[in-house]
């Protein structure tokens, strides 16, 4: 059956009401908005390295202190994810994303007038970091609500916005710096990020309201026919109507409180409204942050997967150029390796979305295979030698990274994890847990590199984290099936207990009088 939209024409600020998940419609506009938001958030973060040398020269700071600008920004972005969930549930996704766009733009614009690296920590690290969180997470959440069958494919394709942004923004900002300097270039980037606010205005809320079907009641059987059938089954006579059991259920014949009233109230006790009552029950209030997901063992395992897998996301992009330089590869060729990794990530995201869109398929297992192959890619980096060796490893890693990075958050909407109903709260908690690895990962890899004097140790540590993540991801499905089995058993026990009850009380003379009348009629026939 084709889904229908509420017939009333609504302005752009009102909600879209569907009878089922549309898998399209206004969702395509939301997908485009998510593409742009990805480009103006993660795309800018990944392209921020073009300002590093300028900031070190202007503020006379070391590379490590300048690196803390992005580290603080990413940490604030992920650490405040529960706040984003609370605000989205309270004020709606549209207002939160628009406010986040204003914060991102304001932070970047003020940073262009900074006089010290500490000013950058506050403006880009805290202010823009909070704006990134308020912009990205609500957008990907509402996009998942507009799609069901195509959710994986659409989300994966839309998430390639950051990859295309790296291609376009990095050379564009570099060329712009040569013309107007790094401060005015950063100011231009801040003004450009106001586009997030425009994208937020396109995020119409979605309401799924099932059609109410009123079933025609079958015509009531006559009282005599109904009870004749009952007496045939109980081997009693129709004359039992004289035994003191009132079988007349008509209100005109039953004054006051009759015996038929408890039967008429029975559907209401089970939550079934009569057909005449067209009023709909009030909708339950949405929790601002549903912490019940923390009692779900499958979500806990998935959160640990995200915690450890995040350790493997950053190492190649941070250390691939230093590793290539240590192997004697020139600066230009090292940049080609990084660009090839970004191109392969685009194809990886699209491929993962296409595969996960196939039916029937257990998406959590496909994700597990991709994580295992991504672990192999991390282990392969230290064994690569020469330009083409690193190029092959980078392309392979970029492709596998795209399959995981573009799907691990949307997979929260699958029933194997938490489901679409609790995705908003689950995404906030999940990204919050990821922030711990995002903050501790780069310093941990840096300590290992400084201790061993070898960049390979950073890749080994990330591979170890990815393997641990694969172990927890493999436990998600068993935990979910075990938990569902326990819940089904508990519900079955409750249903059996509710159905089991004392037998209905019947008058003492209900059967006796019928038996007596039957004996009398039998004697009369014998005498005849």
Short mmCIF file of C-alpha atoms in Angstrom, two decimals:
data_model
loop_
_atom_site.label_atom_id
_atom_site.label_comp_id
_atom_site.label_asym_id
_atom_site.label_seq_id
_atom_site.Cartn_x
_atom_site.Cartn_y
_atom_site.Cartn_z
CA UNK A 1 0.00 0.00 0.00
CA UNK A 2 1.31 3.39 -0.93
CA UNK A 3 2.07 5.74 1.93
CA UNK A 4 0.04 8.88 2.19
CA UNK A 5 0.75 12.31 3.58
CA UNK A 6 -1.69 14.38 5.56
CA UNK A 7 -3.84 16.20 3.08
CA UNK A 8 -3.53 19.63 4.68
CA UNK A 9 -0.90 21.79 2.97
CA UNK A 10 1.68 22.71 5.53
CA UNK A 11 4.30 25.43 5.59
CA UNK A 12 7.98 24.57 5.64
CA UNK A 13 8.10 25.00 9.42
CA UNK A 14 5.52 22.33 10.24
CA UNK A 15 5.94 18.59 10.60
CA UNK A 16 5.54 16.02 7.85
CA UNK A 17 2.90 13.45 8.80
CA UNK A 18 3.15 10.05 7.12
CA UNK A 19 1.31 6.80 7.60
CA UNK A 20 4.60 4.89 7.20
CA UNK A 21 8.30 5.65 6.83
CA UNK A 22 8.43 7.46 3.44
CA UNK A 23 11.86 6.23 2.22
CA UNK A 24 12.01 9.40 0.15
CA UNK A 25 9.82 12.45 -0.20
CA UNK A 26 11.15 15.30 1.91
CA UNK A 27 13.83 12.88 3.08
CA UNK A 28 15.84 13.64 -0.05
CA UNK A 29 16.01 17.28 1.01
CA UNK A 30 17.15 16.18 4.46
CA UNK A 31 19.81 13.99 2.83
CA UNK A 32 21.12 16.97 0.86
CA UNK A 33 21.17 19.04 4.06
CA UNK A 34 23.19 16.30 5.78
CA UNK A 35 25.66 16.25 2.87
CA UNK A 36 26.29 20.00 3.29
CA UNK A 37 26.45 19.76 7.09
CA UNK A 38 29.06 16.99 6.79
CA UNK A 39 31.12 19.17 4.45
CA UNK A 40 30.95 22.23 6.73
CA UNK A 41 31.70 20.31 9.94
CA UNK A 42 34.02 17.33 9.48
CA UNK A 43 35.23 18.65 6.14
CA UNK A 44 36.49 21.85 7.78
CA UNK A 45 37.98 19.94 10.73
CA UNK A 46 39.96 17.67 8.39
CA UNK A 47 41.07 20.66 6.29
CA UNK A 48 42.16 22.74 9.26
CA UNK A 49 45.72 21.52 8.86
CA UNK A 50 46.29 24.12 6.13
CA UNK A 51 46.41 26.76 8.90
CA UNK A 52 48.96 24.93 11.09
CA UNK A 53 52.13 26.53 9.78
CA UNK A 54 50.57 29.99 9.76
CA UNK A 55 49.40 29.62 13.37
CA UNK A 56 52.81 28.38 14.53
CA UNK A 57 54.52 31.37 12.91
CA UNK A 58 51.98 33.96 14.11
CA UNK A 59 51.76 32.74 17.72
CA UNK A 60 55.32 31.33 17.93
CA UNK A 61 54.00 28.00 19.21
CA UNK A 62 54.99 24.38 18.74
CA UNK A 63 53.15 21.89 16.57
CA UNK A 64 51.83 19.99 19.59
CA UNK A 65 50.23 23.10 21.15
CA UNK A 66 48.60 24.04 17.88
CA UNK A 67 47.36 20.44 17.51
CA UNK A 68 45.42 20.81 20.75
CA UNK A 69 43.03 23.21 18.97
CA UNK A 70 41.49 20.38 16.96
CA UNK A 71 41.87 17.89 19.83
CA UNK A 72 39.81 20.09 22.13
CA UNK A 73 37.31 20.76 19.35
CA UNK A 74 36.76 17.06 18.63
CA UNK A 75 36.55 16.22 22.33
CA UNK A 76 33.93 18.91 23.01
CA UNK A 77 32.01 17.81 19.93
CA UNK A 78 31.72 14.21 21.12
CA UNK A 79 31.60 14.85 24.89
CA UNK A 80 28.53 17.10 24.60
CA UNK A 81 26.58 14.60 22.49
CA UNK A 82 24.06 13.86 25.32
CA UNK A 83 23.37 17.60 25.54
CA UNK A 84 22.59 17.61 21.84
CA UNK A 85 20.13 14.75 22.37
CA UNK A 86 18.40 16.51 25.25
CA UNK A 87 18.04 19.77 23.33
CA UNK A 88 16.80 17.97 20.20
CA UNK A 89 14.11 16.12 22.16
CA UNK A 90 13.10 19.33 23.92
CA UNK A 91 13.20 21.94 21.13
CA UNK A 92 13.33 19.84 17.95
CA UNK A 93 16.13 19.05 15.52
CA UNK A 94 15.63 22.16 13.38
CA UNK A 95 16.24 24.77 16.08
CA UNK A 96 19.19 22.86 17.54
CA UNK A 97 20.98 22.55 14.18
CA UNK A 98 20.37 26.22 13.38
CA UNK A 99 21.76 27.23 16.78
CA UNK A 100 24.74 24.94 16.22
CA UNK A 101 25.45 26.59 12.88
CA UNK A 102 25.51 30.00 14.56
CA UNK A 103 27.95 28.73 17.21
CA UNK A 104 30.25 27.17 14.60
CA UNK A 105 30.32 30.33 12.49
CA UNK A 106 30.74 32.63 15.51
CA UNK A 107 33.63 30.60 16.88
CA UNK A 108 35.49 30.58 13.57
CA UNK A 109 34.93 34.29 12.94
CA UNK A 110 36.15 35.28 16.41
CA UNK A 111 39.15 32.96 16.01
CA UNK A 112 40.27 34.98 13.00
CA UNK A 113 40.94 37.87 15.42
CA UNK A 114 42.71 35.72 18.04
CA UNK A 115 45.95 37.00 19.58
CA UNK A 116 47.13 33.77 21.23
CA UNK A 117 46.70 30.02 20.94
CA UNK A 118 44.62 30.08 24.14
CA UNK A 119 42.08 32.23 22.33
CA UNK A 120 41.94 29.50 19.68
CA UNK A 121 41.31 26.89 22.38
CA UNK A 122 38.24 28.81 23.53
CA UNK A 123 36.84 29.95 20.18
CA UNK A 124 37.44 26.98 17.89
CA UNK A 125 37.98 24.33 20.56
CA UNK A 126 35.00 25.03 22.85
CA UNK A 127 32.61 27.32 20.98
CA UNK A 128 32.86 25.80 17.51
CA UNK A 129 33.24 22.32 19.01
CA UNK A 130 29.89 22.66 20.74
CA UNK A 131 28.37 23.96 17.52
CA UNK A 132 29.70 20.97 15.58
CA UNK A 133 27.96 18.64 18.03
CA UNK A 134 24.64 20.49 17.84
CA UNK A 135 24.83 20.47 14.03
CA UNK A 136 25.96 16.98 13.12
CA UNK A 137 24.21 14.59 15.51
CA UNK A 138 20.60 15.86 15.14
CA UNK A 139 20.97 15.91 11.35
CA UNK A 140 22.05 12.28 11.06
CA UNK A 141 19.34 11.29 13.56
CA UNK A 142 16.43 12.86 11.69
CA UNK A 143 17.79 11.55 8.37
CA UNK A 144 17.53 8.01 9.74
CA UNK A 145 13.89 8.64 10.62
CA UNK A 146 12.99 9.54 7.01
CA UNK A 147 14.35 6.28 5.57
CA UNK A 148 13.94 2.60 6.36
CA UNK A 149 14.79 0.30 3.47
CA UNK A 150 17.21 2.82 1.91
CA UNK A 151 18.60 4.13 5.20
CA UNK A 152 22.06 2.60 4.91
CA UNK A 153 22.60 3.62 1.29
CA UNK A 154 21.30 7.18 1.65
CA UNK A 155 23.23 7.83 4.87
CA UNK A 156 26.45 6.45 3.40
CA UNK A 157 26.20 8.52 0.23
CA UNK A 158 25.26 11.70 2.12
CA UNK A 159 28.17 11.22 4.52
CA UNK A 160 30.64 11.57 1.63
CA UNK A 161 30.24 15.34 2.02
CA UNK A 162 33.30 15.50 4.26
CA UNK A 163 35.41 13.61 1.70
CA UNK A 164 34.48 15.97 -1.12
CA UNK A 165 35.07 18.90 1.23
CA UNK A 166 38.66 17.78 1.84
CA UNK A 167 39.27 17.79 -1.93
CA UNK A 168 37.79 21.22 -2.48
CA UNK A 169 38.39 23.18 0.74
CA UNK A 170 42.06 22.38 1.28
CA UNK A 171 43.33 23.70 -2.09
CA UNK A 172 40.77 26.53 -2.09
CA UNK A 173 41.79 27.77 1.36
CA UNK A 174 45.46 27.45 0.44
CA UNK A 175 44.96 29.59 -2.66
CA UNK A 176 42.86 32.08 -0.69
CA UNK A 177 45.60 32.48 1.95
CA UNK A 178 48.08 33.54 -0.69
CA UNK A 179 45.73 36.35 -1.73
CA UNK A 180 44.28 37.72 1.52
CA UNK A 181 46.21 36.02 4.34
CA UNK A 182 45.22 33.34 6.85
CA UNK A 183 43.09 35.60 9.08
CA UNK A 184 40.72 36.76 6.35
CA UNK A 185 40.69 33.23 4.96
CA UNK A 186 39.55 31.90 8.36
CA UNK A 187 36.97 34.69 8.49
CA UNK A 188 35.66 33.59 5.08
CA UNK A 189 35.41 29.99 6.29
CA UNK A 190 33.38 31.17 9.29
CA UNK A 191 30.97 33.05 7.07
CA UNK A 192 30.66 30.01 4.80
CA UNK A 193 29.72 27.85 7.79
CA UNK A 194 26.55 29.91 8.21
CA UNK A 195 25.23 27.52 5.58
CA UNK A 196 24.70 25.03 8.42
CA UNK A 197 21.94 27.30 9.71
CA UNK A 198 20.26 27.28 6.31
CA UNK A 199 20.48 23.47 6.21
CA UNK A 200 18.97 23.28 9.69
CA UNK A 201 15.89 25.17 8.49
CA UNK A 202 15.22 22.31 6.04
CA UNK A 203 14.95 19.66 8.76
CA UNK A 204 11.21 19.26 9.04
CA UNK A 205 10.08 17.02 11.90
CA UNK A 206 8.53 13.73 10.84
CA UNK A 207 5.51 12.07 12.45
CA UNK A 208 4.54 8.47 11.65
CA UNK A 209 0.83 8.03 12.33
CA UNK A 210 -0.76 4.73 11.45
CA UNK A 211 -4.14 4.73 9.78
CA UNK A 212 -6.97 3.79 12.09
CA UNK A 213 -9.03 1.03 10.60
CA UNK A 214 -12.56 0.65 11.95
CA UNK A 215 -13.69 -2.89 11.57
CA UNK A 216 -17.38 -3.49 11.00
CA UNK A 217 -18.88 -5.48 13.83
CA UNK A 218 -20.69 -8.65 12.80
CA UNK A 219 -24.45 -8.62 13.37
CA UNK A 220 -25.37 -9.78 16.82
CA UNK A 221 -26.90 -13.19 17.03
CA UNK A 222 -30.26 -13.52 18.57
CA UNK A 223 -30.27 -14.44 22.22
CA UNK A 224 -32.10 -17.69 21.64
CA UNK A 225 -29.78 -18.88 18.88
CA UNK A 226 -26.70 -17.92 20.86
CA UNK A 227 -27.70 -19.83 23.92
CA UNK A 228 -28.99 -22.82 22.00
CA UNK A 229 -25.50 -23.23 20.62
CA UNK A 230 -24.02 -22.91 24.06
CA UNK A 231 -26.41 -25.47 25.48
CA UNK A 232 -25.62 -27.89 22.68
CA UNK A 233 -21.97 -27.69 23.66
CA UNK A 234 -22.74 -28.17 27.35
CA UNK A 235 -25.37 -30.85 26.72
CA UNK A 236 -27.98 -28.83 28.56
CA UNK A 237 -31.47 -27.82 27.58
CA UNK A 238 -32.67 -24.50 26.32
CA UNK A 239 -35.08 -24.64 29.23
CA UNK A 240 -32.16 -23.68 31.43
CA UNK A 241 -33.24 -20.11 30.80
CA UNK A 242 -35.69 -20.66 33.60
CA UNK A 243 -33.00 -21.76 36.03
CA UNK A 244 -32.39 -18.28 37.33
CA UNK A 245 -29.61 -17.27 34.92
CA UNK A 246 -30.46 -13.93 33.33
CA UNK A 247 -29.37 -14.15 29.69
CA UNK A 248 -31.10 -11.00 28.48
CA UNK A 249 -28.42 -8.40 27.77
CA UNK A 250 -30.58 -5.63 26.40
CA UNK A 251 -30.33 -2.46 28.51
CA UNK A 252 -34.11 -2.06 28.32
CA UNK A 253 -34.62 -5.39 29.94
CA UNK A 254 -31.87 -5.07 32.54
CA UNK A 255 -32.54 -2.20 34.92
CA UNK A 256 -29.74 -0.66 36.91
CA UNK A 257 -26.44 -2.50 37.07
CA UNK A 258 -26.81 -5.69 35.10
CA UNK A 259 -24.64 -8.70 34.73
CA UNK A 260 -23.71 -7.65 31.20
CA UNK A 261 -21.87 -4.55 32.36
CA UNK A 262 -18.64 -6.30 33.41
CA UNK A 263 -18.45 -7.85 29.94
CA UNK A 264 -18.85 -4.51 28.26
CA UNK A 265 -16.12 -3.03 30.44
CA UNK A 266 -13.74 -5.87 29.69
CA UNK A 267 -12.37 -4.45 26.42
CA UNK A 268 -11.60 -1.17 28.15
CA UNK A 269 -9.59 -2.99 30.76
CA UNK A 270 -7.41 -4.42 28.01
CA UNK A 271 -6.93 -1.03 26.38
CA UNK A 272 -9.37 -1.61 23.53
CA UNK A 273 -11.58 1.38 22.90
CA UNK A 274 -15.07 0.79 21.55
CA UNK A 275 -15.73 1.72 17.95
CA UNK A 276 -18.02 4.55 18.93
CA UNK A 277 -15.20 6.29 20.77
CA UNK A 278 -13.15 8.11 18.14
CA UNK A 279 -10.90 9.89 20.62
CA UNK A 280 -7.25 8.89 20.46
CA UNK A 281 -5.31 8.29 23.66
CA UNK A 282 -2.79 10.96 24.62
CA UNK A 283 0.71 10.32 23.29
CA UNK A 284 3.34 9.57 25.93
CA UNK A 285 5.82 12.30 26.65
CA UNK A 286 9.22 11.85 25.02
CA UNK A 287 12.08 11.52 27.45
CA UNK A 288 14.75 14.16 27.02
CA UNK A 289 17.46 11.53 27.42
CA UNK A 290 16.51 7.88 27.69
CA UNK A 291 19.16 6.18 29.81
CA UNK A 292 17.33 2.86 29.56
CA UNK A 293 19.65 2.05 26.64
CA UNK A 294 22.39 1.56 29.23
CA UNK A 295 20.49 -1.47 30.52
CA UNK A 296 20.52 -3.01 27.05
CA UNK A 297 23.44 -5.43 26.84
CA UNK A 298 23.56 -5.21 23.06
CA UNK A 299 23.97 -1.43 23.20
CA UNK A 300 26.66 -1.71 25.87
CA UNK A 301 28.66 -4.05 23.63
CA UNK A 302 28.13 -1.72 20.67
CA UNK A 303 29.28 1.26 22.74
CA UNK A 304 32.50 -0.57 23.67
CA UNK A 305 32.98 -1.34 20.00
CA UNK A 306 32.77 2.39 19.22
CA UNK A 307 35.12 3.20 22.10
CA UNK A 308 37.93 0.92 20.93
CA UNK A 309 37.34 1.30 17.19
CA UNK A 310 37.76 5.08 17.48
CA UNK A 311 41.39 4.44 18.36
CA UNK A 312 41.92 3.14 14.82
CA UNK A 313 40.23 5.98 12.98
CA UNK A 314 42.83 8.72 13.41
CA UNK A 315 46.29 7.12 13.13
CA UNK A 316 46.73 6.89 9.34
CA UNK A 317 45.56 10.45 8.64
CA UNK A 318 47.84 11.80 11.37
CA UNK A 319 50.91 9.65 10.81
CA UNK A 320 50.83 8.57 7.17
CA UNK A 321 52.82 11.61 6.03
CA UNK A 322 55.46 11.35 8.83
CA UNK A 323 55.70 7.60 8.14
CA UNK A 324 56.21 8.18 4.42
CA UNK A 325 58.81 10.88 5.08
CA UNK A 326 60.69 8.51 7.40
CA UNK A 327 60.83 6.04 4.51
CA UNK A 328 62.43 8.65 2.24
CA UNK A 329 59.30 9.58 0.25
CA UNK A 330 59.08 13.21 -0.86
CA UNK A 331 56.54 15.73 0.45
CA UNK A 332 54.55 15.87 -2.78
CA UNK A 333 54.26 12.10 -3.09
CA UNK A 334 53.24 11.89 0.57
CA UNK A 335 50.36 14.27 -0.14
CA UNK A 336 49.30 12.03 -3.03
CA UNK A 337 49.07 9.10 -0.63
CA UNK A 338 46.76 11.04 1.67
CA UNK A 339 44.60 12.16 -1.25
CA UNK A 340 44.29 8.60 -2.51
CA UNK A 341 43.13 7.55 0.95
CA UNK A 342 40.37 10.17 0.89
CA UNK A 343 39.22 9.12 -2.59
CA UNK A 344 39.08 5.47 -1.55
CA UNK A 345 37.03 6.45 1.53
CA UNK A 346 34.34 7.92 -0.74
CA UNK A 347 33.98 4.66 -2.63
CA UNK A 348 34.04 2.71 0.63
CA UNK A 349 31.12 4.68 2.04
CA UNK A 350 29.04 4.24 -1.12
CA UNK A 351 29.87 0.53 -1.34
CA UNK A 352 28.90 -0.08 2.29
CA UNK A 353 25.60 1.71 1.81
CA UNK A 354 24.85 -0.33 -1.31
CA UNK A 355 25.65 -3.64 0.40
CA UNK A 356 23.72 -2.85 3.58
CA UNK A 357 20.73 -1.84 1.47
CA UNK A 358 20.35 -5.41 0.20
CA UNK A 359 17.56 -7.55 1.65
CA UNK A 360 17.55 -9.80 3.50
CA UNK A 361 20.86 -9.19 5.23
CA UNK A 362 22.10 -9.05 8.80
CA UNK A 363 23.80 -5.66 8.78
CA UNK A 364 25.64 -6.13 12.05
CA UNK A 365 27.58 -9.06 10.54
CA UNK A 366 28.56 -7.04 7.47
CA UNK A 367 29.87 -4.33 9.80
CA UNK A 368 31.87 -6.95 11.70
CA UNK A 369 33.53 -8.18 8.50
CA UNK A 370 34.47 -4.61 7.57
CA UNK A 371 35.98 -3.98 11.03
CA UNK A 372 38.08 -7.14 10.81
CA UNK A 373 39.38 -6.14 7.37
CA UNK A 374 40.10 -2.64 8.68
CA UNK A 375 42.22 -4.20 11.45
CA UNK A 376 44.21 -6.06 8.80
CA UNK A 377 44.85 -2.76 6.99
CA UNK A 378 46.25 -1.16 10.16
CA UNK A 379 48.59 -4.09 10.74
CA UNK A 380 49.79 -3.92 7.10
CA UNK A 381 51.07 -0.32 7.30
CA UNK A 382 54.30 -1.08 9.23
CA UNK A 383 55.22 -3.76 6.67
CA UNK A 384 54.83 -1.43 3.69
CA UNK A 385 57.96 -0.17 1.98
CA UNK A 386 58.35 2.45 -0.70
CA UNK A 387 55.82 4.71 -2.32
CA UNK A 388 53.64 2.06 -3.95
CA UNK A 389 53.56 -0.09 -0.83
CA UNK A 390 52.18 2.79 1.24
CA UNK A 391 49.85 3.76 -1.61
CA UNK A 392 48.27 0.30 -1.71
CA UNK A 393 47.89 0.21 2.09
CA UNK A 394 46.38 3.71 2.12
CA UNK A 395 43.84 2.93 -0.60
CA UNK A 396 42.90 -0.31 1.13
CA UNK A 397 42.61 1.40 4.50
CA UNK A 398 40.64 4.34 3.09
CA UNK A 399 38.14 2.02 1.45
CA UNK A 400 37.61 -0.05 4.59
CA UNK A 401 37.49 3.07 6.76
CA UNK A 402 34.67 4.39 4.60
CA UNK A 403 32.66 1.19 5.08
CA UNK A 404 32.83 1.58 8.87
CA UNK A 405 32.91 5.35 9.42
CA UNK A 406 29.83 5.97 7.30
CA UNK A 407 27.65 3.29 8.88
CA UNK A 408 28.54 2.79 12.56
CA UNK A 409 26.22 5.56 13.86
CA UNK A 410 23.22 4.81 11.55
CA UNK A 411 23.42 1.15 12.60
CA UNK A 412 22.12 2.23 16.01
CA UNK A 413 18.69 2.44 14.35
CA UNK A 414 18.73 -1.27 13.55
CA UNK A 415 16.78 -3.65 15.77
CA UNK A 416 19.96 -5.61 16.47
CA UNK A 417 21.22 -2.63 18.51
CA UNK A 418 18.50 -0.33 19.93
CA UNK A 419 16.01 0.42 17.12
CA UNK A 420 14.82 3.63 15.52
CA UNK A 421 12.60 4.58 18.49
CA UNK A 422 15.55 5.02 20.87
CA UNK A 423 18.20 6.05 18.34
CA UNK A 424 18.23 9.70 19.41
CA UNK A 425 19.19 8.93 23.01
CA UNK A 426 21.44 6.04 22.00
CA UNK A 427 23.40 8.22 19.55
CA UNK A 428 24.04 10.82 22.24
CA UNK A 429 25.35 8.27 24.73
CA UNK A 430 27.30 6.41 22.03
CA UNK A 431 29.15 9.48 20.75
CA UNK A 432 29.79 10.59 24.34
CA UNK A 433 31.56 7.29 25.05
CA UNK A 434 33.53 7.71 21.82
CA UNK A 435 34.84 11.05 23.08
CA UNK A 436 36.97 9.27 25.69
CA UNK A 437 38.89 7.42 22.98
CA UNK A 438 39.03 10.54 20.82
CA UNK A 439 40.71 12.48 23.62
CA UNK A 440 43.06 9.73 24.81
CA UNK A 441 43.90 8.20 21.41
CA UNK A 442 46.22 10.82 19.88
CA UNK A 443 48.28 11.40 23.07
CA UNK A 444 48.59 7.62 23.57
CA UNK A 445 49.90 7.12 20.03
CA UNK A 446 52.23 10.10 20.48
CA UNK A 447 53.69 8.62 23.67
CA UNK A 448 54.33 5.30 21.91
CA UNK A 449 56.02 7.05 18.99
CA UNK A 450 58.23 9.12 21.31
CA UNK A 451 59.13 6.02 23.35
CA UNK A 452 59.88 3.64 20.49
CA UNK A 453 61.10 6.28 18.01
CA UNK A 454 59.10 4.41 15.40
CA UNK A 455 55.83 5.43 13.76
CA UNK A 456 54.82 1.79 13.34
CA UNK A 457 53.94 1.57 17.04
CA UNK A 458 51.08 4.03 16.52
CA UNK A 459 49.56 1.76 13.87
CA UNK A 460 49.97 -1.31 16.08
CA UNK A 461 48.17 0.38 18.98
CA UNK A 462 45.31 1.39 16.72
CA UNK A 463 45.10 -2.13 15.29
CA UNK A 464 44.88 -3.54 18.83
CA UNK A 465 42.01 -1.18 19.62
CA UNK A 466 40.23 -2.14 16.40
CA UNK A 467 40.54 -5.85 17.20
CA UNK A 468 39.02 -5.27 20.65
CA UNK A 469 36.22 -3.35 18.98
CA UNK A 470 35.58 -6.30 16.65
CA UNK A 471 35.28 -8.61 19.66
CA UNK A 472 32.60 -6.45 21.29
CA UNK A 473 30.82 -6.00 17.94
CA UNK A 474 30.64 -9.79 17.59
CA UNK A 475 28.82 -9.94 20.97
CA UNK A 476 26.06 -7.47 19.99
CA UNK A 477 23.81 -9.94 18.21
CA UNK A 478 24.11 -12.76 20.82
CA UNK A 479 23.33 -10.29 23.61
CA UNK A 480 20.29 -9.00 21.71
CA UNK A 481 18.86 -12.43 20.97
CA UNK A 482 19.44 -13.58 24.55
CA UNK A 483 17.79 -10.48 25.97
CA UNK A 484 14.80 -10.77 23.63
CA UNK A 485 14.40 -14.45 24.53
CA UNK A 486 14.31 -13.60 28.23
CA UNK A 487 11.77 -10.84 27.64
CA UNK A 488 9.54 -13.15 25.58
CA UNK A 489 9.63 -15.77 28.32
CA UNK A 490 8.75 -13.18 30.94
CA UNK A 491 5.88 -11.82 28.86
CA UNK A 492 4.58 -15.34 28.25
CA UNK A 493 4.59 -16.07 31.98
CA UNK A 494 2.75 -12.80 32.68
CA UNK A 495 0.11 -13.60 30.04
CA UNK A 496 -0.43 -17.08 31.42
CA UNK A 497 -0.78 -15.72 34.94
CA UNK A 498 -3.25 -13.08 33.81
CA UNK A 499 -5.33 -15.60 31.87
CA UNK A 500 -5.32 -18.14 34.68
CA UNK A 501 -8.03 -17.32 37.19
CA UNK A 502 -10.84 -18.85 39.22
CA UNK A 503 -13.56 -20.59 37.17
CA UNK A 504 -16.69 -18.53 36.60
CA UNK A 505 -19.27 -18.88 39.34
CA UNK A 506 -22.53 -20.44 38.19
CA UNK A 507 -25.77 -20.89 40.11
CA UNK A 508 -26.03 -24.23 41.89
CA UNK A 509 -29.26 -25.09 40.11
CA UNK A 510 -27.98 -24.29 36.59
CA UNK A 511 -27.34 -27.93 35.63
CA UNK A 512 -29.45 -29.65 38.24
CA UNK A 513 -32.71 -28.10 37.07
CA UNK A 514 -31.91 -28.99 33.45
CA UNK A 515 -31.14 -32.59 34.42
CA UNK A 516 -34.36 -32.77 36.41
CA UNK A 517 -36.41 -31.45 33.54
CA UNK A 518 -34.70 -33.81 31.14
CA UNK A 519 -35.54 -36.80 33.41
CA UNK A 520 -39.17 -35.71 33.67
CA UNK A 521 -39.47 -35.38 29.91
CA UNK A 522 -37.85 -38.82 29.54
CA UNK A 523 -40.38 -40.44 31.86
CA UNK A 524 -43.22 -38.76 29.94
CA UNK A 525 -42.00 -40.25 26.69
CA UNK A 526 -41.68 -43.72 28.26
CA UNK A 527 -45.21 -43.60 29.52
CA UNK A 528 -46.44 -42.68 26.08
#
